[in-house]
Each structure stands twice: as C-alpha cells, then as structure tokens.
C-alpha cells in the first residue's frame, strides 16, 4: 500500500518535535572531542602543483601537526585519542592538512594524487570527527578500490560537523561555516591538477555543505546522497556548472522523513525538497538498498553507482 503524502501540518508538527527533542534530550555523543586540547596548526603551504615533492612536503607538514596533537592528547590523559592520532601519523598515511582542535579537521588522500585523472572528494555529514573517523576512512578505501587505477579519493573532514542529535544538524549554520573552506580546497585541487576530473560526493548533512559551496566550485559533479535536502528548491538554484546527481538507498531512514523547511524565529529548520524528487531536477542514480551509513559498502549497488559518476561513465555527467 502506498504511503500517504505528508500534509503541511504534519510536516510542521514533526519538524517542531524534532527541534524540541534535539534541544531537550540529553545526547550520549554530546561530549564532543572538542574537550581534548590540540595545538594551533601552522598554515599549510599552498598546493601549487601535484608534483611528488610538493605533495610530500604537505604530507610531512600535516604529519608533524598530527604528532603534536598526539603528544598533547597523551599529556591530557586521553589515551584513546592519542592512539588514534599515532595511527594517523604513520608514514603511509597522507594528509594534506590537519587540525586537531574542536573535534578535528583534516583532508586525507587515498591513492596517488600526483597521477590522478579522477578525484573524488568525500564530504561527510553529522557526527563525523576524529573519534568517529573510521567509517569515513573505510568508505574512501572502498571507493578507491572500486575506481581502480588513475584515481584518488580525498576524505575531506574540513569543517565542524554537527552532532547527530542536536539543533545544529537541523539548520544550515554549520554548512555556512564550512562552505568557504570547501570552495578553497576544491580550488586548490583544481589548480594543482587542472586536467583531473573532480567530483564532490556529499553525504547526508554534507549535501547541505556542498549546496552552500556549489556556486563557487569548478568541479564536474556534485553528488547528493542520503540527503535531508540542501536548502535549495532545485538543482538549478544551486547555480553550478557541475552535473548535480542524487540518490537515496531503499533502507535509508532519511527517505521517510519529511523534506521540508520550517521558518522559526531567527532560524529555518529543515532543508526543503528531496534532491531525488523529479521537481528538484537532479540526475538520479540507483543507490540500491543502502542504509544511511551504507552507501560506500564494498560490493554495493550504491558504491558502483558513485564510482560510475566519478569515472564519468554515468549518464548525464560532465566529462
């Protein structure tokens, strides 16, 4: 039996309930890793090219910053954080940037960036930070395996992500903070690798970040998956030359919540239309039966679909 469409009153009631719950309920993950101190990082040198010496210098600088954050976490008595940072500082891990403060930020490269013809930039959603980085890393590795040679994947944890349960995950404030950094990072990649095909893969709240940055991005694709909405009414409203793709898995809970926006005093809650809806106007790809955290699972329909977009072999993509 087909589900009945949400009425305007039902949408508003649900959003109001979500806001109330987000503000009132204690959240088990609310003790964000921002409580662990970390040093102020030095500004990284500009990525003017992707020649191996230039990249190695950036990787070495980030490794130094990770080591300093590890030492400070150890002095603070957070052995779990120190151990995680020790692993990130290994010589075979390659970060273009790192900042251990306020939950942590970084951009980790998977694959050989210097020879990449295709680059996927993963933009994560709520709840991803240094203490919850493993799934993002595993997803990047799975995508790189699916893409094969001539590809690189960057896990861009470049912003202060909202908590999974909290008012910041229902509004665009964190996305507005993140958008300039994402534009700058994508521009840096484009300068260093002008012939490479760059695609942004924007998961969940990350799709709001990508939408806020879209008009200033020179990339081939913007892929919105597991998206609660973007804050824009249509793909055309993003004002981008990139091909906008969208997908949602059959087991993703986000498909069953109302995609709407509710204007409250001083803030708008919710992100508007479903990017996979016909009226939004995105190129819809098959995400199979993915759950909200399962789009990059090895062997999945959604992973194959995302890889096809990054490779430029999916229908509607810009070469």
PDB file of C-alpha atoms in Angstrom:
ATOM      1  CA  UNK A   1       0.000   0.000   0.000  1.00  0.00           C
ATOM      2  CA  UNK A   2       1.417   3.391  -0.975  1.00  0.00           C
ATOM      3  CA  UNK A   3       2.178   5.732   1.865  1.00  0.00           C
ATOM      4  CA  UNK A   4       0.110   8.870   2.143  1.00  0.00           C
ATOM      5  CA  UNK A   5       1.847  12.167   1.413  1.00  0.00           C
ATOM      6  CA  UNK A   6       2.749  14.354   4.361  1.00  0.00           C
ATOM      7  CA  UNK A   7       0.396  17.247   4.894  1.00  0.00           C
ATOM      8  CA  UNK A   8       1.766  20.691   5.571  1.00  0.00           C
ATOM      9  CA  UNK A   9       0.506  20.500   9.154  1.00  0.00           C
ATOM     10  CA  UNK A  10       2.125  17.099   9.705  1.00  0.00           C
ATOM     11  CA  UNK A  11       5.438  18.323   8.322  1.00  0.00           C
ATOM     12  CA  UNK A  12       5.460  21.348  10.587  1.00  0.00           C
ATOM     13  CA  UNK A  13       4.455  19.271  13.622  1.00  0.00           C
ATOM     14  CA  UNK A  14       7.220  16.751  13.020  1.00  0.00           C
ATOM     15  CA  UNK A  15       9.873  19.378  12.492  1.00  0.00           C
ATOM     16  CA  UNK A  16       8.808  21.184  15.646  1.00  0.00           C
ATOM     17  CA  UNK A  17       9.017  17.899  17.554  1.00  0.00           C
ATOM     18  CA  UNK A  18      12.480  17.229  16.146  1.00  0.00           C
ATOM     19  CA  UNK A  19      13.707  20.648  17.212  1.00  0.00           C
ATOM     20  CA  UNK A  20      12.235  20.228  20.698  1.00  0.00           C
ATOM     21  CA  UNK A  21      13.804  16.780  21.079  1.00  0.00           C
ATOM     22  CA  UNK A  22      17.152  17.972  19.772  1.00  0.00           C
ATOM     23  CA  UNK A  23      17.275  20.783  22.291  1.00  0.00           C
ATOM     24  CA  UNK A  24      15.766  18.978  25.284  1.00  0.00           C
ATOM     25  CA  UNK A  25      17.088  15.412  25.126  1.00  0.00           C
ATOM     26  CA  UNK A  26      20.477  14.551  26.563  1.00  0.00           C
ATOM     27  CA  UNK A  27      22.679  13.220  23.780  1.00  0.00           C
ATOM     28  CA  UNK A  28      25.119  10.421  24.534  1.00  0.00           C
ATOM     29  CA  UNK A  29      27.561  11.804  21.980  1.00  0.00           C
ATOM     30  CA  UNK A  30      27.308  15.360  23.226  1.00  0.00           C
ATOM     31  CA  UNK A  31      30.682  15.152  24.940  1.00  0.00           C
ATOM     32  CA  UNK A  32      32.333  16.104  21.697  1.00  0.00           C
ATOM     33  CA  UNK A  33      36.069  15.506  21.261  1.00  0.00           C
ATOM     34  CA  UNK A  34      36.492  19.282  21.352  1.00  0.00           C
ATOM     35  CA  UNK A  35      37.212  18.694  25.053  1.00  0.00           C
ATOM     36  CA  UNK A  36      40.598  17.231  24.121  1.00  0.00           C
ATOM     37  CA  UNK A  37      43.122  20.060  23.634  1.00  0.00           C
ATOM     38  CA  UNK A  38      45.228  20.317  20.479  1.00  0.00           C
ATOM     39  CA  UNK A  39      47.774  22.861  19.281  1.00  0.00           C
ATOM     40  CA  UNK A  40      47.078  25.609  16.782  1.00  0.00           C
ATOM     41  CA  UNK A  41      48.387  24.272  13.434  1.00  0.00           C
ATOM     42  CA  UNK A  42      50.633  26.235  11.119  1.00  0.00           C
ATOM     43  CA  UNK A  43      49.052  27.350   7.851  1.00  0.00           C
ATOM     44  CA  UNK A  44      49.956  24.800   5.157  1.00  0.00           C
ATOM     45  CA  UNK A  45      51.951  25.908   2.132  1.00  0.00           C
ATOM     46  CA  UNK A  46      49.778  26.440  -0.989  1.00  0.00           C
ATOM     47  CA  UNK A  47      49.307  23.367  -3.150  1.00  0.00           C
ATOM     48  CA  UNK A  48      50.590  24.919  -6.362  1.00  0.00           C
ATOM     49  CA  UNK A  49      51.112  21.616  -8.160  1.00  0.00           C
ATOM     50  CA  UNK A  50      50.722  17.888  -7.644  1.00  0.00           C
ATOM     51  CA  UNK A  51      54.370  17.070  -8.239  1.00  0.00           C
ATOM     52  CA  UNK A  52      55.541  14.443  -5.734  1.00  0.00           C
ATOM     53  CA  UNK A  53      57.971  16.798  -3.896  1.00  0.00           C
ATOM     54  CA  UNK A  54      55.194  19.352  -3.354  1.00  0.00           C
ATOM     55  CA  UNK A  55      52.774  16.711  -2.104  1.00  0.00           C
ATOM     56  CA  UNK A  56      55.358  15.090   0.124  1.00  0.00           C
ATOM     57  CA  UNK A  57      56.073  18.445   1.745  1.00  0.00           C
ATOM     58  CA  UNK A  58      52.367  18.893   2.534  1.00  0.00           C
ATOM     59  CA  UNK A  59      52.073  15.341   3.838  1.00  0.00           C
ATOM     60  CA  UNK A  60      55.134  15.806   6.062  1.00  0.00           C
ATOM     61  CA  UNK A  61      53.812  19.100   7.457  1.00  0.00           C
ATOM     62  CA  UNK A  62      50.451  17.523   8.303  1.00  0.00           C
ATOM     63  CA  UNK A  63      52.223  14.556   9.894  1.00  0.00           C
ATOM     64  CA  UNK A  64      54.066  16.983  12.153  1.00  0.00           C
ATOM     65  CA  UNK A  65      50.774  18.591  13.187  1.00  0.00           C
ATOM     66  CA  UNK A  66      49.233  15.184  13.911  1.00  0.00           C
ATOM     67  CA  UNK A  67      52.223  14.248  16.044  1.00  0.00           C
ATOM     68  CA  UNK A  68      51.923  17.449  18.053  1.00  0.00           C
ATOM     69  CA  UNK A  69      48.207  16.804  18.618  1.00  0.00           C
ATOM     70  CA  UNK A  70      49.009  13.213  19.653  1.00  0.00           C
ATOM     71  CA  UNK A  71      51.504  14.400  22.241  1.00  0.00           C
ATOM     72  CA  UNK A  72      49.060  16.941  23.658  1.00  0.00           C
ATOM     73  CA  UNK A  73      46.283  14.339  23.857  1.00  0.00           C
ATOM     74  CA  UNK A  74      48.654  11.991  25.700  1.00  0.00           C
ATOM     75  CA  UNK A  75      49.561  14.725  28.191  1.00  0.00           C
ATOM     76  CA  UNK A  76      45.849  15.384  28.665  1.00  0.00           C
ATOM     77  CA  UNK A  77      45.386  11.713  29.548  1.00  0.00           C
ATOM     78  CA  UNK A  78      43.217  10.777  26.562  1.00  0.00           C
ATOM     79  CA  UNK A  79      44.888   7.521  25.564  1.00  0.00           C
ATOM     80  CA  UNK A  80      42.211   6.664  23.000  1.00  0.00           C
ATOM     81  CA  UNK A  81      42.716   9.929  21.119  1.00  0.00           C
ATOM     82  CA  UNK A  82      46.496   9.639  21.377  1.00  0.00           C
ATOM     83  CA  UNK A  83      46.412   6.127  19.925  1.00  0.00           C
ATOM     84  CA  UNK A  84      44.171   7.211  17.047  1.00  0.00           C
ATOM     85  CA  UNK A  85      46.482  10.121  16.255  1.00  0.00           C
ATOM     86  CA  UNK A  86      49.538   7.866  16.424  1.00  0.00           C
ATOM     87  CA  UNK A  87      47.933   5.738  13.726  1.00  0.00           C
ATOM     88  CA  UNK A  88      47.170   8.812  11.613  1.00  0.00           C
ATOM     89  CA  UNK A  89      50.806   9.916  11.905  1.00  0.00           C
ATOM     90  CA  UNK A  90      52.138   6.723  10.318  1.00  0.00           C
ATOM     91  CA  UNK A  91      54.388   7.316   7.276  1.00  0.00           C
ATOM     92  CA  UNK A  92      51.921   5.559   4.955  1.00  0.00           C
ATOM     93  CA  UNK A  93      49.046   7.907   5.875  1.00  0.00           C
ATOM     94  CA  UNK A  94      48.877  11.032   3.706  1.00  0.00           C
ATOM     95  CA  UNK A  95      47.064  14.131   4.935  1.00  0.00           C
ATOM     96  CA  UNK A  96      47.062  17.395   3.017  1.00  0.00           C
ATOM     97  CA  UNK A  97      46.008  19.252   6.160  1.00  0.00           C
ATOM     98  CA  UNK A  98      45.224  18.565   9.792  1.00  0.00           C
ATOM     99  CA  UNK A  99      43.813  20.472  12.753  1.00  0.00           C
ATOM    100  CA  UNK A 100      43.129  18.560  15.949  1.00  0.00           C
ATOM    101  CA  UNK A 101      41.079  21.275  17.636  1.00  0.00           C
ATOM    102  CA  UNK A 102      37.327  21.289  18.224  1.00  0.00           C
ATOM    103  CA  UNK A 103      36.585  17.750  17.113  1.00  0.00           C
ATOM    104  CA  UNK A 104      39.258  17.681  14.447  1.00  0.00           C
ATOM    105  CA  UNK A 105      39.602  18.566  10.794  1.00  0.00           C
ATOM    106  CA  UNK A 106      41.710  17.057   8.070  1.00  0.00           C
ATOM    107  CA  UNK A 107      41.965  16.041   4.436  1.00  0.00           C
ATOM    108  CA  UNK A 108      43.365  12.543   3.902  1.00  0.00           C
ATOM    109  CA  UNK A 109      44.400  11.310   0.465  1.00  0.00           C
ATOM    110  CA  UNK A 110      43.856   7.727  -0.652  1.00  0.00           C
ATOM    111  CA  UNK A 111      45.703   6.694  -3.800  1.00  0.00           C
ATOM    112  CA  UNK A 112      48.315   8.527  -5.848  1.00  0.00           C
ATOM    113  CA  UNK A 113      47.125  12.110  -6.101  1.00  0.00           C
ATOM    114  CA  UNK A 114      50.039  13.149  -8.320  1.00  0.00           C
ATOM    115  CA  UNK A 115      48.914  10.831 -11.126  1.00  0.00           C
ATOM    116  CA  UNK A 116      45.170  11.001 -10.631  1.00  0.00           C
ATOM    117  CA  UNK A 117      42.888  11.614 -13.606  1.00  0.00           C
ATOM    118  CA  UNK A 118      39.774  11.278 -11.445  1.00  0.00           C
ATOM    119  CA  UNK A 119      39.434  12.647  -7.910  1.00  0.00           C
ATOM    120  CA  UNK A 120      36.518  12.024  -5.560  1.00  0.00           C
ATOM    121  CA  UNK A 121      36.198  14.324  -2.563  1.00  0.00           C
ATOM    122  CA  UNK A 122      34.068  12.810   0.205  1.00  0.00           C
ATOM    123  CA  UNK A 123      32.188  15.434   2.225  1.00  0.00           C
ATOM    124  CA  UNK A 124      30.787  13.756   5.359  1.00  0.00           C
ATOM    125  CA  UNK A 125      27.720  14.579   7.359  1.00  0.00           C
ATOM    126  CA  UNK A 126      26.805  14.892  11.029  1.00  0.00           C
ATOM    127  CA  UNK A 127      28.646  13.045  13.744  1.00  0.00           C
ATOM    128  CA  UNK A 128      31.966  12.570  11.928  1.00  0.00           C
ATOM    129  CA  UNK A 129      35.039  13.721  13.841  1.00  0.00           C
ATOM    130  CA  UNK A 130      38.401  12.334  14.936  1.00  0.00           C
ATOM    131  CA  UNK A 131      36.739   9.873  17.303  1.00  0.00           C
ATOM    132  CA  UNK A 132      34.301   8.691  14.606  1.00  0.00           C
ATOM    133  CA  UNK A 133      36.552   8.760  11.559  1.00  0.00           C
ATOM    134  CA  UNK A 134      36.837   5.042  10.844  1.00  0.00           C
ATOM    135  CA  UNK A 135      33.744   4.692   8.669  1.00  0.00           C
ATOM    136  CA  UNK A 136      34.747   7.649   6.502  1.00  0.00           C
ATOM    137  CA  UNK A 137      38.199   6.146   6.027  1.00  0.00           C
ATOM    138  CA  UNK A 138      36.810   2.696   5.182  1.00  0.00           C
ATOM    139  CA  UNK A 139      34.422   4.248   2.685  1.00  0.00           C
ATOM    140  CA  UNK A 140      37.253   6.129   0.985  1.00  0.00           C
ATOM    141  CA  UNK A 141      39.264   2.923   0.706  1.00  0.00           C
ATOM    142  CA  UNK A 142      36.293   1.024  -0.742  1.00  0.00           C
ATOM    143  CA  UNK A 143      35.638   3.749  -3.308  1.00  0.00           C
ATOM    144  CA  UNK A 144      39.289   3.805  -4.357  1.00  0.00           C
ATOM    145  CA  UNK A 145      39.229   0.025  -4.855  1.00  0.00           C
ATOM    146  CA  UNK A 146      36.080   0.350  -6.975  1.00  0.00           C
ATOM    147  CA  UNK A 147      37.538   3.166  -9.098  1.00  0.00           C
ATOM    148  CA  UNK A 148      40.821   1.420  -9.867  1.00  0.00           C
ATOM    149  CA  UNK A 149      43.973   2.972 -11.324  1.00  0.00           C
ATOM    150  CA  UNK A 150      44.332   6.627 -12.197  1.00  0.00           C
ATOM    151  CA  UNK A 151      42.070   7.663  -9.327  1.00  0.00           C
ATOM    152  CA  UNK A 152      42.400   9.268  -5.928  1.00  0.00           C
ATOM    153  CA  UNK A 153      39.911   9.788  -3.112  1.00  0.00           C
ATOM    154  CA  UNK A 154      40.126  12.567  -0.529  1.00  0.00           C
ATOM    155  CA  UNK A 155      38.270  12.274   2.770  1.00  0.00           C
ATOM    156  CA  UNK A 156      37.586  15.950   3.448  1.00  0.00           C
ATOM    157  CA  UNK A 157      36.756  16.412   7.120  1.00  0.00           C
ATOM    158  CA  UNK A 158      37.192  20.123   6.694  1.00  0.00           C
ATOM    159  CA  UNK A 159      34.520  21.539   8.967  1.00  0.00           C
ATOM    160  CA  UNK A 160      32.995  21.366  12.416  1.00  0.00           C
ATOM    161  CA  UNK A 161      30.305  18.790  11.786  1.00  0.00           C
ATOM    162  CA  UNK A 162      27.068  18.982  13.766  1.00  0.00           C
ATOM    163  CA  UNK A 163      26.219  16.350  16.346  1.00  0.00           C
ATOM    164  CA  UNK A 164      23.993  13.532  15.150  1.00  0.00           C
ATOM    165  CA  UNK A 165      21.264  14.660  17.517  1.00  0.00           C
ATOM    166  CA  UNK A 166      21.154  18.363  18.106  1.00  0.00           C
ATOM    167  CA  UNK A 167      19.749  21.588  16.735  1.00  0.00           C
ATOM    168  CA  UNK A 168      22.849  22.216  14.595  1.00  0.00           C
ATOM    169  CA  UNK A 169      22.034  19.177  12.434  1.00  0.00           C
ATOM    170  CA  UNK A 170      18.633  20.672  11.544  1.00  0.00           C
ATOM    171  CA  UNK A 171      19.840  24.100  10.408  1.00  0.00           C
ATOM    172  CA  UNK A 172      22.342  25.369   7.837  1.00  0.00           C
ATOM    173  CA  UNK A 173      24.651  27.210  10.231  1.00  0.00           C
ATOM    174  CA  UNK A 174      27.481  24.668  10.184  1.00  0.00           C
ATOM    175  CA  UNK A 175      27.180  24.363   6.398  1.00  0.00           C
ATOM    176  CA  UNK A 176      27.521  28.124   6.022  1.00  0.00           C
ATOM    177  CA  UNK A 177      30.695  27.974   8.130  1.00  0.00           C
ATOM    178  CA  UNK A 178      32.061  25.097   6.035  1.00  0.00           C
ATOM    179  CA  UNK A 179      31.328  26.343   2.510  1.00  0.00           C
ATOM    180  CA  UNK A 180      34.291  28.752   2.121  1.00  0.00           C
ATOM    181  CA  UNK A 181      36.734  26.043   3.175  1.00  0.00           C
ATOM    182  CA  UNK A 182      35.290  23.547   0.730  1.00  0.00           C
ATOM    183  CA  UNK A 183      35.464  26.074  -2.110  1.00  0.00           C
ATOM    184  CA  UNK A 184      39.088  26.849  -1.245  1.00  0.00           C
ATOM    185  CA  UNK A 185      40.041  23.172  -1.049  1.00  0.00           C
ATOM    186  CA  UNK A 186      38.378  22.259  -4.358  1.00  0.00           C
ATOM    187  CA  UNK A 187      40.034  25.284  -5.961  1.00  0.00           C
ATOM    188  CA  UNK A 188      43.414  24.177  -4.641  1.00  0.00           C
ATOM    189  CA  UNK A 189      42.932  20.712  -6.137  1.00  0.00           C
ATOM    190  CA  UNK A 190      41.887  22.246  -9.448  1.00  0.00           C
ATOM    191  CA  UNK A 191      44.997  24.419  -9.519  1.00  0.00           C
ATOM    192  CA  UNK A 192      47.302  21.526  -8.683  1.00  0.00           C
ATOM    193  CA  UNK A 193      45.637  19.083 -11.097  1.00  0.00           C
ATOM    194  CA  UNK A 194      43.966  21.139 -13.839  1.00  0.00           C
ATOM    195  CA  UNK A 195      43.394  18.122 -16.105  1.00  0.00           C
ATOM    196  CA  UNK A 196      41.790  15.946 -13.425  1.00  0.00           C
ATOM    197  CA  UNK A 197      38.066  15.286 -13.216  1.00  0.00           C
ATOM    198  CA  UNK A 198      36.922  16.288  -9.706  1.00  0.00           C
ATOM    199  CA  UNK A 199      33.671  15.109  -8.159  1.00  0.00           C
ATOM    200  CA  UNK A 200      32.209  16.004  -4.769  1.00  0.00           C
ATOM    201  CA  UNK A 201      30.405  13.165  -3.019  1.00  0.00           C
ATOM    202  CA  UNK A 202      28.236  14.767  -0.363  1.00  0.00           C
ATOM    203  CA  UNK A 203      26.638  12.517   2.231  1.00  0.00           C
ATOM    204  CA  UNK A 204      23.730  13.457   4.493  1.00  0.00           C
ATOM    205  CA  UNK A 205      24.395  16.885   6.089  1.00  0.00           C
ATOM    206  CA  UNK A 206      27.409  17.110   3.774  1.00  0.00           C
ATOM    207  CA  UNK A 207      24.933  17.710   0.968  1.00  0.00           C
ATOM    208  CA  UNK A 208      23.931  20.954   2.679  1.00  0.00           C
ATOM    209  CA  UNK A 209      27.617  21.933   2.819  1.00  0.00           C
ATOM    210  CA  UNK A 210      28.082  21.195  -0.891  1.00  0.00           C
ATOM    211  CA  UNK A 211      24.935  23.122  -1.770  1.00  0.00           C
ATOM    212  CA  UNK A 212      26.161  26.178   0.129  1.00  0.00           C
ATOM    213  CA  UNK A 213      29.511  25.986  -1.717  1.00  0.00           C
ATOM    214  CA  UNK A 214      28.145  24.988  -5.128  1.00  0.00           C
ATOM    215  CA  UNK A 215      28.137  28.329  -6.930  1.00  0.00           C
ATOM    216  CA  UNK A 216      31.853  28.812  -6.345  1.00  0.00           C
ATOM    217  CA  UNK A 217      33.000  25.327  -7.341  1.00  0.00           C
ATOM    218  CA  UNK A 218      34.633  24.330 -10.615  1.00  0.00           C
ATOM    219  CA  UNK A 219      34.005  20.592 -10.433  1.00  0.00           C
ATOM    220  CA  UNK A 220      32.460  18.036 -12.774  1.00  0.00           C
ATOM    221  CA  UNK A 221      29.883  16.554 -10.388  1.00  0.00           C
ATOM    222  CA  UNK A 222      28.108  17.313  -7.143  1.00  0.00           C
ATOM    223  CA  UNK A 223      26.573  14.117  -5.782  1.00  0.00           C
ATOM    224  CA  UNK A 224      23.955  14.354  -3.036  1.00  0.00           C
ATOM    225  CA  UNK A 225      23.234  11.033  -1.330  1.00  0.00           C
ATOM    226  CA  UNK A 226      21.354  10.201   1.827  1.00  0.00           C
ATOM    227  CA  UNK A 227      20.402  13.864   1.736  1.00  0.00           C
ATOM    228  CA  UNK A 228      17.923  15.545   4.086  1.00  0.00           C
ATOM    229  CA  UNK A 229      17.636  18.320   1.480  1.00  0.00           C
ATOM    230  CA  UNK A 230      20.008  21.078   0.513  1.00  0.00           C
ATOM    231  CA  UNK A 231      18.284  24.301   1.463  1.00  0.00           C
ATOM    232  CA  UNK A 232      17.740  24.973  -2.259  1.00  0.00           C
ATOM    233  CA  UNK A 233      14.494  24.440  -4.107  1.00  0.00           C
ATOM    234  CA  UNK A 234      16.057  22.833  -7.166  1.00  0.00           C
ATOM    235  CA  UNK A 235      19.317  21.775  -8.768  1.00  0.00           C
ATOM    236  CA  UNK A 236      19.170  24.912 -10.916  1.00  0.00           C
ATOM    237  CA  UNK A 237      19.025  27.041  -7.763  1.00  0.00           C
ATOM    238  CA  UNK A 238      22.486  25.779  -6.801  1.00  0.00           C
ATOM    239  CA  UNK A 239      23.852  27.912  -9.680  1.00  0.00           C
ATOM    240  CA  UNK A 240      26.575  25.482 -10.642  1.00  0.00           C
ATOM    241  CA  UNK A 241      28.030  24.229 -13.931  1.00  0.00           C
ATOM    242  CA  UNK A 242      28.545  20.829 -12.330  1.00  0.00           C
ATOM    243  CA  UNK A 243      26.157  18.000 -13.032  1.00  0.00           C
ATOM    244  CA  UNK A 244      24.047  17.505  -9.914  1.00  0.00           C
ATOM    245  CA  UNK A 245      23.321  13.864  -9.069  1.00  0.00           C
ATOM    246  CA  UNK A 246      21.172  12.498  -6.252  1.00  0.00           C
ATOM    247  CA  UNK A 247      20.442   9.092  -4.785  1.00  0.00           C
ATOM    248  CA  UNK A 248      18.824   7.550  -1.735  1.00  0.00           C
ATOM    249  CA  UNK A 249      19.001   3.932  -0.613  1.00  0.00           C
ATOM    250  CA  UNK A 250      15.967   1.769  -0.029  1.00  0.00           C
ATOM    251  CA  UNK A 251      16.882   1.244   3.634  1.00  0.00           C
ATOM    252  CA  UNK A 252      17.851   4.833   4.360  1.00  0.00           C
ATOM    253  CA  UNK A 253      15.676   6.369   7.065  1.00  0.00           C
ATOM    254  CA  UNK A 254      16.180   9.821   5.541  1.00  0.00           C
ATOM    255  CA  UNK A 255      13.800   8.847   2.714  1.00  0.00           C
ATOM    256  CA  UNK A 256      10.978   8.531   5.231  1.00  0.00           C
ATOM    257  CA  UNK A 257      11.252  11.898   6.935  1.00  0.00           C
ATOM    258  CA  UNK A 258       9.525  14.992   5.542  1.00  0.00           C
ATOM    259  CA  UNK A 259      11.726  17.014   3.224  1.00  0.00           C
ATOM    260  CA  UNK A 260      10.577  20.486   4.057  1.00  0.00           C
ATOM    261  CA  UNK A 261      11.690  23.696   5.736  1.00  0.00           C
ATOM    262  CA  UNK A 262      10.061  25.448   8.640  1.00  0.00           C
ATOM    263  CA  UNK A 263      10.747  29.133   9.277  1.00  0.00           C
ATOM    264  CA  UNK A 264      11.010  29.747  13.012  1.00  0.00           C
ATOM    265  CA  UNK A 265      12.041  32.986  14.724  1.00  0.00           C
ATOM    266  CA  UNK A 266      15.689  33.662  13.848  1.00  0.00           C
ATOM    267  CA  UNK A 267      16.281  30.318  12.093  1.00  0.00           C
ATOM    268  CA  UNK A 268      14.949  27.991   9.400  1.00  0.00           C
ATOM    269  CA  UNK A 269      14.725  24.333  10.377  1.00  0.00           C
ATOM    270  CA  UNK A 270      14.910  21.649   7.687  1.00  0.00           C
ATOM    271  CA  UNK A 271      16.342  21.742   4.197  1.00  0.00           C
ATOM    272  CA  UNK A 272      13.486  21.686   1.717  1.00  0.00           C
ATOM    273  CA  UNK A 273      12.802  19.343  -1.207  1.00  0.00           C
ATOM    274  CA  UNK A 274      14.148  15.835  -1.579  1.00  0.00           C
ATOM    275  CA  UNK A 275      17.018  16.028  -4.116  1.00  0.00           C
ATOM    276  CA  UNK A 276      15.836  12.738  -5.666  1.00  0.00           C
ATOM    277  CA  UNK A 277      12.373  14.126  -6.425  1.00  0.00           C
ATOM    278  CA  UNK A 278      11.543  14.884 -10.069  1.00  0.00           C
ATOM    279  CA  UNK A 279      10.836  18.523  -9.307  1.00  0.00           C
ATOM    280  CA  UNK A 280      14.331  19.037  -7.898  1.00  0.00           C
ATOM    281  CA  UNK A 281      15.834  18.212 -11.284  1.00  0.00           C
ATOM    282  CA  UNK A 282      18.970  16.251 -10.352  1.00  0.00           C
ATOM    283  CA  UNK A 283      20.287  13.232 -12.258  1.00  0.00           C
ATOM    284  CA  UNK A 284      19.068  10.368 -10.048  1.00  0.00           C
ATOM    285  CA  UNK A 285      21.343   7.341  -9.665  1.00  0.00           C
ATOM    286  CA  UNK A 286      20.482   3.887  -8.356  1.00  0.00           C
ATOM    287  CA  UNK A 287      21.527   3.617  -4.706  1.00  0.00           C
ATOM    288  CA  UNK A 288      20.131   0.105  -4.300  1.00  0.00           C
ATOM    289  CA  UNK A 289      19.095  -0.885  -0.803  1.00  0.00           C
ATOM    290  CA  UNK A 290      21.694   1.200   1.048  1.00  0.00           C
ATOM    291  CA  UNK A 291      21.073   2.246   4.603  1.00  0.00           C
ATOM    292  CA  UNK A 292      22.039   5.726   5.728  1.00  0.00           C
ATOM    293  CA  UNK A 293      25.620   4.730   6.554  1.00  0.00           C
ATOM    294  CA  UNK A 294      25.993   2.041   3.886  1.00  0.00           C
ATOM    295  CA  UNK A 295      26.454   3.854   0.566  1.00  0.00           C
ATOM    296  CA  UNK A 296      30.182   3.040   0.350  1.00  0.00           C
ATOM    297  CA  UNK A 297      29.930  -0.604   1.384  1.00  0.00           C
ATOM    298  CA  UNK A 298      32.115  -2.856  -0.817  1.00  0.00           C
ATOM    299  CA  UNK A 299      30.115  -4.651  -3.498  1.00  0.00           C
ATOM    300  CA  UNK A 300      27.011  -2.486  -3.078  1.00  0.00           C
ATOM    301  CA  UNK A 301      24.877  -1.064  -5.873  1.00  0.00           C
ATOM    302  CA  UNK A 302      25.341   2.415  -4.419  1.00  0.00           C
ATOM    303  CA  UNK A 303      29.148   2.144  -4.442  1.00  0.00           C
ATOM    304  CA  UNK A 304      29.113   1.083  -8.090  1.00  0.00           C
ATOM    305  CA  UNK A 305      26.813   3.990  -8.928  1.00  0.00           C
ATOM    306  CA  UNK A 306      29.008   6.518  -7.164  1.00  0.00           C
ATOM    307  CA  UNK A 307      32.138   5.135  -8.840  1.00  0.00           C
ATOM    308  CA  UNK A 308      30.483   5.408 -12.257  1.00  0.00           C
ATOM    309  CA  UNK A 309      29.735   9.082 -11.633  1.00  0.00           C
ATOM    310  CA  UNK A 310      33.303   9.802 -10.518  1.00  0.00           C
ATOM    311  CA  UNK A 311      34.634   7.953 -13.572  1.00  0.00           C
ATOM    312  CA  UNK A 312      32.406   9.962 -15.904  1.00  0.00           C
ATOM    313  CA  UNK A 313      30.650   6.865 -17.227  1.00  0.00           C
ATOM    314  CA  UNK A 314      27.254   7.522 -15.647  1.00  0.00           C
ATOM    315  CA  UNK A 315      24.566   9.076 -17.795  1.00  0.00           C
ATOM    316  CA  UNK A 316      24.324  12.866 -17.696  1.00  0.00           C
ATOM    317  CA  UNK A 317      27.789  13.507 -16.297  1.00  0.00           C
ATOM    318  CA  UNK A 318      30.113  16.245 -17.496  1.00  0.00           C
ATOM    319  CA  UNK A 319      33.319  14.858 -18.970  1.00  0.00           C
TER     320      UNK A 319
END
